[in-house]
Amino acid sequence: MAEIGHYALVLALGVAIAQAILPVIGYLRRDSRLLAIGVSGAQTQFPLVLLAYAILTLAFVQGDFSLLYVASNSHSDLPLIYRFTAVWGAHEGSLLLWVLMLSGWTFAVSLSSKRLPPDIAALVLATLGAIAVGFLLFLLTVSNPFERVFPVPPEGRDLNPLLQDPGMIIHPPTLYMGYVGCAVAFAFAIAALVTGKLDVAWARWTRPWTTMAWTFLTMGITLGSWWAYNELGWGGWWFWDPVENASFMPWLIGTALIHSLAVTEKRGVLKSWTVLLAILAFALSLLGTFLVRSGVLVSVHAFATDPARGTFILVFLGAVLGGALTLYAARAHKLVSEAEVQLFSREGVLLLNNVFLVAAGAAVLLGTLYPLIADALGLGKVSVGPPYFNAVFLPLMSPLALLVGVSALVGWKRAKFADVVSRLRWVAIVALVVGGLLPFVLEGSWNWLAIVGSVFAVWVLAGSMLDVLHRLRSKRDRIAALRSIPAGTWGMTLAHLGLGVWVLGVTFTSLFSVEKDVRLAPGQTTDIGGYDFTFQGVEPVNGSNYKSDTGRVLVEKNGRQIALLTPEKRLYPSQRSVMTEAAVDHTPRRDLYVALGEPIGEQDWALRFYYKPMMRLVWFGGLLMFFGGIVAASDRRYRLERKPATATSPAGSVAA
């Protein structure tokens, strides 16, 4: 079976080569038959890669330790659900998952290609085919998951204990969907540069793909931070880890790209800027792949691999980015905007919004790469951590929050200052009053940083809702008014509401969290945040493939039992790895978090306690942004059929 999987990838590589080359020849020769090969290639490549992935999954389920990858990442005692997820638990399998998702995105584009002019569809699919060629070559040459091992070991080494967590069942696939989805926007950008045509129709074709990629990236980042919070036992959800940054950078640029596409579709401006953002978003996705797989970073998220793999990805990144930027330099002058951008207009506000997002992305990129550059130049080991990122990133995000509250209320082309001020005065009043009172009402504190953060959060929340309320007030029939609001507007509103909720959650949990490290014997009590924690001792528990010391901590408030928390210290014998499983009791207002440390003496244990207010709002904000993206991408305006066009018709002739 393994040989079938290997040869399926070889066939997929051959198909990808044809998909990358023949449609381009068809475009140059105006040959409709060669143009159509892009569609057939995409629809052939996906089943082949899916077959290879299914065969590797079956090998994990059956415990086929004759495959080196299975023997290195599975075990006979590994629970069945984690045998499925172990497929992407290390380098080779996760790269196969990447290729599967790339072929899946390409397949989806091919299914909707009838809505595109044949030349645009062919160039988009050819670009995606070329990307697939690079990754399939990488997979088959230095990262083959079907490599055999002899003699066959009687038992596997087991899956990395860090990955044996429910969050890791859906976090990597979701994150990869976002990473790989950036390739579609990149492919549309290349098609626009080659044809020299970028109009309203192009923006409308590109927006749903970009929005879906951003949506999955948002959920992937949210799930990753939730996993770190529960699994690592340090009570945090974001540490500015280099690999965390690797996913955050394309998210920032993708956010800018979504807003830029909206301006291009509505007003026909920012065309060159939009194309450049599409290139940068995918380039940062490839950079994230390099950082995770090259071995240059030490991170709980990174794959420890040999330098040859990192070199391959770095060369591939250089070829993709260098080729795209060269094409951009040669062809961007053809993407002429149809109007001028007035600063005090919606497009002006969105452009300013993009400037802050790109500046924030650049700041994160500098902080992530500077230690690597300094080390390579012999300047010594340099550490760039949260102090740098907080000092640089937060000042850039504060004005961005103000712009989010304003953008939906400023008209296109040219807005009247008096009208905008009239609309925003009530938003400002609500933000100042409610935001100023929230820290005192919820936490009994007049902390000025908390007040500032709360005011920003309420400003975003109120400003996001005001546009919808204004639409409802403008019509007598409220039901008809609700139905007339496009899905894209609802999606934008939900996403902005999610940002406001997220800002509120981050503000409170950052400023009002309380941490306490104590040594307790059974029966002893400590208090934190108004709650009493009584340590009742530790008992051994045998899991499916681990042994656990499970603590019991009774939580009470004013003599009333709130929860019984069971933090764990797990030992995975196959790898001699010790993992912390935190225990969390949560309500919408607060989290009570307990992590079990090390034994001290015969019965005493070190324990870490946290009181974290509004922690759930961080995850809820991410969920709202995710659902906002889903709703926005479902807007029926993006599914309008194009007018009939011949293979030689210019892309710009397609109706919006």
XYZ file of C-alpha atoms in Angstrom:
656
model
C 0.000 0.000 0.000
C 2.828 2.409 0.809
C 4.164 2.036 -2.713
C 0.756 3.014 -4.080
C 0.836 6.170 -1.962
C 4.306 7.029 -3.190
C 3.406 6.515 -6.852
C 0.212 8.514 -6.401
C 2.388 11.467 -5.369
C 4.666 10.891 -8.362
C 1.642 10.963 -10.679
C 0.346 14.069 -8.905
C 3.705 15.744 -9.573
C 3.445 14.925 -13.291
C -0.088 16.310 -13.407
C 1.002 19.458 -11.540
C 3.823 20.051 -14.035
C 1.357 19.821 -16.933
C -1.080 22.069 -15.056
C 1.648 24.657 -14.490
C 3.047 24.757 -18.039
C 0.414 23.904 -20.650
C -2.208 26.560 -19.726
C 0.496 29.238 -19.929
C 1.364 28.033 -23.428
C -2.346 28.086 -24.207
C -2.583 31.678 -23.002
C 0.345 32.750 -25.175
C -1.012 30.923 -28.238
C -4.687 31.696 -27.555
C -5.358 27.953 -27.624
C -8.572 27.122 -25.762
C -7.734 23.410 -25.513
C -4.487 24.075 -23.672
C -6.210 26.635 -21.466
C -8.677 23.964 -20.363
C -5.888 21.661 -19.155
C -5.635 23.737 -15.989
C -9.122 22.608 -14.945
C -8.624 18.947 -15.798
C -5.201 18.958 -14.131
C -6.599 20.404 -10.897
C -9.405 17.863 -10.861
C -6.946 14.991 -11.398
C -4.273 16.118 -8.957
C -6.598 16.328 -5.937
C -7.790 12.659 -5.977
C -4.193 11.467 -6.339
C -2.979 13.441 -3.327
C -6.086 12.416 -1.376
C -5.298 8.761 -2.149
C -1.753 9.145 -0.831
C -3.015 10.853 2.322
C -5.646 8.133 2.894
C -2.986 5.404 2.546
C -0.728 7.105 5.097
C -3.691 7.477 7.469
C -4.498 3.785 7.094
C -0.877 2.938 7.926
C -1.212 4.856 11.205
C -4.547 3.261 12.072
C -3.160 -0.231 11.425
C 0.176 0.475 13.140
C 2.347 -0.242 10.104
C 5.770 0.343 11.679
C 7.531 -0.667 8.458
C 7.096 3.000 7.501
C 9.757 5.126 9.186
C 7.322 8.019 9.638
C 4.709 5.820 11.356
C 7.323 4.164 13.572
C 8.610 7.585 14.629
C 5.206 9.077 15.462
C 2.863 6.325 16.628
C 2.513 3.573 19.211
C 0.312 0.528 19.699
C -1.266 2.117 22.793
C -1.967 5.439 21.097
C -5.735 6.161 21.164
C -7.445 5.819 17.794
C -8.312 9.512 17.465
C -4.656 10.434 17.886
C -3.627 7.877 15.268
C -5.608 9.962 12.790
C -4.076 13.209 13.997
C -0.577 11.696 14.191
C -0.584 11.802 10.385
C 0.223 15.529 10.640
C 2.111 15.212 13.930
C 5.572 15.676 12.415
C 7.274 17.108 9.369
C 6.562 14.662 6.542
C 2.885 14.112 7.318
C 2.150 17.758 7.982
C 3.734 18.603 4.631
C 1.513 16.011 2.964
C -1.466 17.652 4.690
C -0.258 21.001 3.277
C -0.134 19.543 -0.245
C -3.556 17.938 0.217
C -5.064 21.272 1.198
C -3.315 23.056 -1.660
C -4.756 20.545 -4.124
C -8.128 20.891 -2.397
C -8.146 24.686 -2.762
C -7.072 24.260 -6.400
C -9.859 21.738 -6.980
C -12.398 24.181 -5.504
C -11.146 26.976 -7.775
C -11.458 24.675 -10.788
C -15.083 23.921 -9.908
C -15.915 27.631 -9.939
C -13.764 28.406 -12.975
C -16.810 28.711 -15.246
C -17.489 32.058 -13.560
C -14.095 33.306 -14.759
C -12.835 34.175 -18.224
C -10.893 31.172 -19.574
C -7.571 33.019 -19.640
C -7.867 34.207 -16.024
C -8.933 30.733 -14.850
C -6.046 29.133 -16.736
C -3.424 31.487 -15.260
C -4.785 31.110 -11.726
C -4.735 27.313 -11.966
C -1.300 27.332 -13.624
C 0.099 29.398 -10.743
C -1.397 27.018 -8.190
C 0.014 24.124 -10.207
C 3.487 25.661 -10.102
C 3.264 26.005 -6.323
C 2.161 22.367 -6.106
C 5.189 21.318 -8.172
C 7.510 22.900 -5.612
C 5.864 21.257 -2.627
C 5.499 17.851 -4.290
C 9.194 17.911 -5.214
C 10.001 18.803 -1.615
C 7.810 15.938 -0.406
C 9.249 13.315 -2.749
C 12.926 14.256 -2.504
C 13.691 15.095 1.144
C 10.436 14.561 3.059
C 8.902 11.302 1.832
C 6.378 9.970 4.381
C 6.407 6.540 2.674
C 10.067 5.776 3.330
C 10.579 2.231 4.624
C 12.638 1.176 7.645
C 14.420 -2.176 8.040
C 14.450 -4.092 10.229
C 10.871 -3.275 11.167
C 10.768 -2.128 14.808
C 8.382 -4.050 17.080
C 6.994 -0.801 18.497
C 6.762 2.871 17.574
C 8.237 5.846 19.446
C 4.777 7.360 20.025
C 3.303 10.720 19.084
C 4.774 13.851 20.635
C 2.851 14.244 23.935
C 2.362 17.944 23.197
C 0.130 16.897 20.308
C -1.982 14.449 22.306
C -4.579 17.052 23.106
C -8.092 17.713 21.742
C -7.021 21.140 20.558
C -4.443 19.607 18.260
C -7.121 17.547 16.505
C -8.422 20.616 14.681
C -5.799 23.329 15.194
C -3.197 22.271 12.544
C -5.709 21.519 9.748
C -7.528 24.789 10.396
C -4.306 26.790 10.455
C -3.054 25.083 7.292
C -6.323 25.873 5.534
C -5.588 29.532 6.169
C -1.916 29.312 5.252
C -2.565 27.471 1.998
C -5.617 29.564 1.142
C -3.316 32.572 0.768
C -2.005 30.842 -2.361
C -5.336 31.423 -4.125
C -5.200 35.201 -3.641
C -1.572 35.063 -4.774
C -2.583 33.162 -7.928
C -5.260 35.744 -8.756
C -2.681 38.501 -8.260
C -0.276 36.809 -10.691
C -3.103 36.448 -13.221
C -3.877 40.172 -12.885
C -0.223 41.118 -13.411
C 0.161 38.885 -16.477
C -3.016 40.109 -18.171
C -2.664 43.698 -16.964
C -6.367 43.660 -16.147
C -7.613 44.272 -12.641
C -11.152 45.555 -12.349
C -14.253 45.264 -10.187
C -14.922 41.746 -11.454
C -11.396 40.608 -10.532
C -11.802 41.950 -6.997
C -15.176 40.247 -6.710
C -13.722 36.900 -7.806
C -10.812 37.209 -5.403
C -12.637 38.412 -2.264
C -14.420 35.198 -1.186
C -11.245 33.110 -1.530
C -9.233 35.647 0.427
C -11.936 35.968 3.070
C -12.130 32.192 3.550
C -8.348 31.915 3.891
C -8.372 34.724 6.473
C -11.275 33.056 8.278
C -9.473 29.740 8.673
C -6.269 31.509 9.672
C -8.204 33.397 12.353
C -9.667 30.198 13.777
C -6.324 28.403 13.562
C -4.590 31.129 15.571
C -7.428 31.182 18.108
C -7.299 27.399 18.564
C -3.520 27.514 18.873
C -3.638 30.067 21.668
C -6.387 28.073 23.412
C -4.211 24.949 23.184
C -1.184 26.753 24.638
C -3.333 28.092 27.484
C -4.607 24.643 28.484
C -1.651 22.413 27.606
C 1.540 24.230 28.573
C 0.528 25.068 32.137
C 1.917 28.606 32.264
C -1.434 30.354 32.295
C -0.837 32.346 29.117
C -2.382 32.295 25.679
C 0.208 34.234 23.641
C 3.937 34.578 24.169
C 5.140 36.134 20.901
C 6.834 32.828 20.163
C 8.510 32.982 16.707
C 6.242 30.251 15.372
C 3.170 32.018 16.757
C 4.389 35.091 14.914
C 4.768 33.013 11.746
C 0.986 32.577 11.590
C 0.190 36.063 12.872
C 2.126 37.931 10.165
C 0.113 36.591 7.191
C -3.042 37.205 9.253
C -2.162 40.897 9.606
C -1.368 41.256 5.901
C -4.439 39.191 4.999
C -6.594 41.547 7.044
C -5.145 44.475 5.115
C -5.756 42.602 1.843
C -9.448 42.034 2.638
C -9.976 45.749 3.229
C -7.952 46.696 0.150
C -10.027 44.344 -2.013
C -13.183 46.031 -0.740
C -11.832 49.409 -1.875
C -10.728 48.037 -5.251
C -14.136 46.467 -5.854
C -16.103 49.534 -4.780
C -14.004 52.375 -6.174
C -11.460 50.856 -8.577
C -8.481 52.230 -6.624
C -5.522 50.758 -4.670
C -5.027 48.166 -7.419
C -1.243 47.912 -7.204
C -1.435 47.947 -3.429
C -3.964 45.109 -3.449
C -1.794 42.945 -5.689
C 1.283 43.611 -3.559
C -0.582 42.621 -0.385
C -1.676 39.355 -2.025
C 1.952 38.573 -2.870
C 3.181 39.453 0.620
C 0.484 37.422 2.376
C 1.492 34.245 0.578
C 5.205 35.022 0.932
C 4.742 35.275 4.697
C 2.889 31.961 4.669
C 5.907 30.365 2.983
C 8.209 32.120 5.446
C 6.212 30.556 8.277
C 6.752 27.166 6.668
C 10.491 27.822 6.529
C 10.656 28.952 10.167
C 8.770 25.895 11.408
C 10.662 23.303 9.346
C 14.174 24.668 8.916
C 15.483 23.935 12.394
C 16.603 27.566 12.861
C 14.095 28.117 15.668
C 13.706 26.545 19.070
C 9.978 26.413 19.783
C 7.372 24.014 21.118
C 5.622 24.489 17.759
C 8.601 23.868 15.477
C 9.586 20.625 13.745
C 13.204 19.629 14.399
C 14.432 18.859 10.907
C 17.692 18.783 9.021
C 19.105 21.917 7.325
C 18.617 20.451 3.824
C 14.875 20.819 4.191
C 15.204 24.398 5.358
C 17.476 25.168 2.413
C 14.937 23.710 -0.026
C 12.112 25.848 1.388
C 14.298 28.953 1.492
C 15.248 28.509 -2.179
C 11.600 27.900 -3.059
C 10.545 30.999 -1.098
C 13.193 33.052 -2.889
C 12.039 31.794 -6.281
C 8.352 32.466 -5.589
C 8.841 35.860 -3.964
C 11.581 36.957 -6.340
C 9.623 35.935 -9.419
C 6.413 37.542 -8.168
C 8.098 40.826 -7.214
C 9.939 40.939 -10.531
C 6.645 40.493 -12.361
C 5.105 43.134 -10.104
C 7.883 45.610 -10.884
C 7.465 45.008 -14.612
C 3.652 45.043 -14.804
C 2.275 47.035 -11.866
C 2.187 50.241 -13.936
C -0.583 48.698 -16.025
C -2.875 48.495 -12.990
C -4.089 52.077 -13.229
C -6.581 53.250 -10.607
C -9.848 54.671 -11.847
C -10.076 57.517 -9.322
C -8.149 59.371 -6.646
C -8.309 58.502 -2.964
C -9.546 61.319 -0.761
C -8.156 61.084 2.758
C -11.495 61.844 4.433
C -13.477 59.078 2.783
C -14.059 55.411 3.482
C -11.338 54.387 1.068
C -8.972 56.870 2.726
C -9.727 55.489 6.180
C -9.264 51.913 4.935
C -5.949 52.853 3.327
C -4.794 54.333 6.645
C -6.037 51.176 8.334
C -3.855 49.160 5.950
C -0.813 51.293 6.714
C -1.093 50.457 10.418
C -1.647 46.752 9.700
C 1.374 46.529 7.406
C 3.501 48.502 9.868
C 2.437 46.097 12.628
C 3.302 43.137 10.393
C 6.706 44.654 9.650
C 7.355 45.178 13.370
C 6.520 41.539 14.110
C 8.666 40.388 11.176
C 11.645 42.423 12.403
C 11.338 41.103 15.948
C 11.037 37.529 14.683
C 13.942 37.576 12.226
C 16.380 39.918 13.980
C 17.794 37.230 16.333
C 18.379 34.946 13.340
C 20.045 37.714 11.321
C 22.208 38.787 14.271
C 23.318 35.212 14.857
C 24.091 34.672 11.154
C 26.214 37.852 11.071
C 28.161 36.808 14.145
C 26.691 39.546 16.352
C 25.940 37.071 19.122
C 22.781 35.552 20.504
C 19.995 38.121 20.792
C 16.624 37.489 22.401
C 13.579 39.459 21.312
C 10.592 38.754 23.530
C 7.264 40.146 24.733
C 8.676 43.491 25.997
C 9.699 44.458 22.448
C 6.493 43.275 20.816
C 4.239 44.869 23.423
C 6.112 48.175 23.223
C 6.032 48.300 19.403
C 2.857 46.441 18.463
C 0.333 47.905 20.914
C 0.884 51.586 19.918
C 0.212 50.615 16.301
C -2.997 48.787 17.198
C -4.521 51.612 19.267
C -5.163 53.985 16.339
C -6.306 50.966 14.337
C -9.082 50.378 16.882
C -10.175 53.999 16.429
C -10.259 53.570 12.654
C -12.348 50.379 12.899
C -15.014 52.315 14.802
C -14.992 55.049 12.167
C -14.619 53.217 8.850
C -18.183 51.920 8.427
C -19.645 55.373 9.140
C -17.591 57.344 6.620
C -19.021 57.567 3.109
C -17.270 56.570 -0.110
C -15.567 59.112 -2.411
C -15.760 62.139 -0.109
C -17.397 62.339 3.314
C -18.682 65.385 5.121
C -16.868 65.964 8.372
C -19.941 67.346 10.110
C -22.045 64.302 9.214
C -19.414 61.888 10.500
C -18.975 63.822 13.740
C -22.754 63.877 14.198
C -22.932 60.101 13.859
C -19.928 59.406 16.038
C -20.680 61.711 18.952
C -23.041 59.186 20.547
C -20.556 56.388 19.942
C -17.891 58.456 21.671
C -20.171 59.237 24.608
C -21.149 55.582 25.042
C -17.514 54.482 24.758
C -16.291 57.009 27.322
C -19.076 56.349 29.829
C -19.375 52.576 29.532
C -15.667 51.993 28.959
C -14.792 54.235 31.885
C -17.128 52.393 34.243
C -16.417 48.789 33.196
C -13.128 48.318 35.129
C -14.715 49.632 38.328
C -17.970 47.689 37.934
C -16.302 44.385 37.030
C -13.049 44.528 38.997
C -13.465 47.437 41.417
C -10.524 49.337 39.972
C -9.998 52.676 38.257
C -6.820 51.417 36.538
C -6.259 53.973 33.777
C -4.838 51.423 31.309
C -7.939 49.295 31.823
C -10.114 52.339 31.207
C -8.265 53.110 27.958
C -8.568 49.510 26.770
C -12.256 49.341 27.710
C -12.994 52.628 25.930
C -11.315 51.323 22.770
C -13.254 48.037 23.002
C -16.634 49.729 23.495
C -15.798 52.214 20.717
C -15.257 49.323 18.293
C -18.396 47.503 19.482
C -20.659 50.542 19.295
C -19.196 51.771 16.011
C -19.655 48.326 14.442
C -23.354 48.270 15.338
C -24.091 51.870 14.371
C -23.959 51.209 10.623
C -26.568 48.438 10.919
C -28.762 50.583 13.174
C -28.543 53.467 10.722
C -29.721 51.200 7.885
C -32.667 50.050 9.995
C -33.697 53.603 10.913
C -33.631 54.658 7.278
C -36.578 52.382 6.391
C -40.006 51.995 7.942
C -40.193 48.268 7.264
C -37.541 46.931 9.642
C -37.882 43.342 8.399
C -37.339 44.432 4.804
C -34.419 46.567 5.972
C -32.813 43.581 7.677
C -33.232 41.445 4.561
C -31.714 44.142 2.376
C -28.449 44.203 4.307
C -25.903 42.150 2.314
C -24.186 39.164 3.893
C -20.894 40.960 3.411
C -22.073 43.775 5.691
C -23.252 41.333 8.343
C -19.939 39.514 8.129
C -17.986 42.747 8.518
C -20.121 43.703 11.522
C -19.595 40.332 13.206
C -15.842 40.440 12.584
C -15.551 43.953 14.008
C -17.677 42.957 17.005
C -15.299 40.047 17.502
C -12.355 42.448 17.501
C -14.052 44.612 20.140
C -14.812 41.598 22.337
C -11.228 40.377 21.911
C -9.796 43.776 22.917
C -11.974 43.789 26.041
C -10.897 40.268 26.977
C -7.203 40.988 26.426
C -7.434 44.224 28.442
C -8.968 42.613 31.512
C -6.986 39.371 31.524
C -3.701 41.256 30.977
C -4.230 43.860 33.675
C -6.261 42.093 36.356
C -4.909 38.528 36.298
C -3.492 37.322 39.610
C -0.830 34.596 39.833
C 0.272 32.679 42.890
C 2.892 29.920 43.271
C 2.563 28.034 46.552
C 3.693 24.870 48.298
C 0.785 22.964 49.770
C 0.278 19.755 51.709
C -3.045 17.875 51.579
C -5.666 19.788 53.530
C -3.951 23.177 53.227
C -5.725 26.171 51.680
C -4.675 29.275 49.792
C -6.763 32.137 48.474
C -6.613 34.126 45.254
C -9.082 36.525 43.656
C -11.583 36.034 46.472
C -11.630 32.225 46.064
C -10.323 29.592 48.480
C -8.344 26.673 47.004
C -7.963 23.591 49.188
C -5.410 21.017 48.067
C -6.768 17.507 48.744
C -3.758 15.536 47.551
C -2.554 13.607 44.505
C -3.486 10.149 43.308
C -1.934 8.030 40.528
C -4.016 7.379 37.403
C -3.149 5.131 34.456
C -4.159 6.473 31.052
C -4.183 4.698 27.705
C -0.507 5.431 27.006
C 0.578 7.512 29.985
C 0.761 7.535 33.765
C -0.611 10.528 35.599
C -0.309 12.153 38.993
C -3.738 13.757 39.280
C -4.290 16.421 41.888
C -7.570 17.355 43.543
C -8.221 21.000 44.369
C -11.495 22.100 45.944
C -12.539 25.657 45.049
C -14.884 27.546 47.389
C -16.173 31.066 47.754
C -17.805 32.267 50.956
C -18.055 28.658 52.095
C -19.880 27.509 48.939
C -18.271 24.925 46.667
C -17.549 26.308 43.198
C -15.624 23.484 41.526
C -13.353 20.494 42.001
C -10.305 20.885 39.765
C -8.043 17.990 38.766
C -4.721 19.215 37.333
C -2.372 16.511 36.069
C 1.295 15.747 35.637
C 1.526 13.094 32.916
C 4.451 10.800 32.146
C 4.564 9.238 28.675
C 6.858 6.200 29.158
C 7.636 5.628 25.460
C 9.338 9.024 25.187
C 9.989 9.675 28.893
C 8.207 12.983 28.466
C 6.425 14.770 31.305
C 3.488 17.004 30.384
C 1.342 19.411 32.370
C -2.426 19.309 32.011
C -3.908 22.399 33.612
C -7.377 22.338 35.151
C -9.640 25.318 34.494
C -13.040 26.310 35.851
C -14.521 29.060 33.752
C -17.485 31.374 33.550
C -17.996 34.286 31.146
C -16.506 36.592 33.794
C -13.430 34.672 34.952
C -11.199 31.608 34.772
C -9.817 29.785 37.800
C -6.687 28.010 36.610
C -4.584 25.449 38.480
C -1.372 23.777 37.278
C 0.359 20.998 39.179
C 4.092 21.458 39.649
C 6.648 19.122 41.174
C 6.470 17.089 44.402
C 8.323 18.590 47.374
C 9.065 16.123 50.099
C 6.733 13.215 50.812
C 3.302 14.850 50.408
C 3.813 18.528 49.566
C 3.450 19.738 45.988
C 4.195 22.962 44.163
C 1.040 24.402 42.611
C 0.396 27.432 40.483
C -2.919 29.293 40.711
C -4.356 31.967 38.446
C -7.384 34.182 38.631
C -7.971 35.425 35.072
C -10.943 37.744 34.492
C -12.719 37.845 31.109
C -10.445 35.155 29.662
C -13.295 33.576 27.699
C -13.802 36.831 25.772
C -10.466 36.228 24.015
C -11.753 32.966 22.532
C -15.261 34.331 21.955
C -13.826 37.282 20.042
C -11.923 34.894 17.788
C -15.091 32.853 17.197
C -17.052 35.970 16.244
C -14.364 36.946 13.740
C -14.429 33.411 12.332
C -18.198 33.411 11.862
C -18.016 36.937 10.458
C -15.631 35.694 7.788
C -17.903 32.751 6.945
C -20.915 35.042 6.578
C -18.991 37.571 4.480
C -17.663 34.892 2.125
C -21.206 33.561 1.603
C -22.395 36.855 0.062
C -24.309 35.886 -3.080
C -22.808 38.817 -5.008
C -19.581 36.813 -5.227
C -21.380 33.969 -6.994
C -22.731 35.978 -9.921
C -22.065 34.322 -13.237
C -19.875 36.118 -15.731
C -21.097 37.109 -19.129
C -20.164 34.683 -21.905
C -16.609 35.283 -23.037
C -14.246 33.699 -25.504
C -10.837 32.360 -24.652
C -9.224 35.403 -26.206
C -11.429 38.018 -24.591
C -9.615 40.325 -22.174
C -10.202 39.846 -18.469
C -11.302 43.412 -18.127
C -14.343 42.841 -20.325
C -16.029 40.607 -17.780
C -19.089 42.053 -16.092
C -18.921 42.868 -12.391
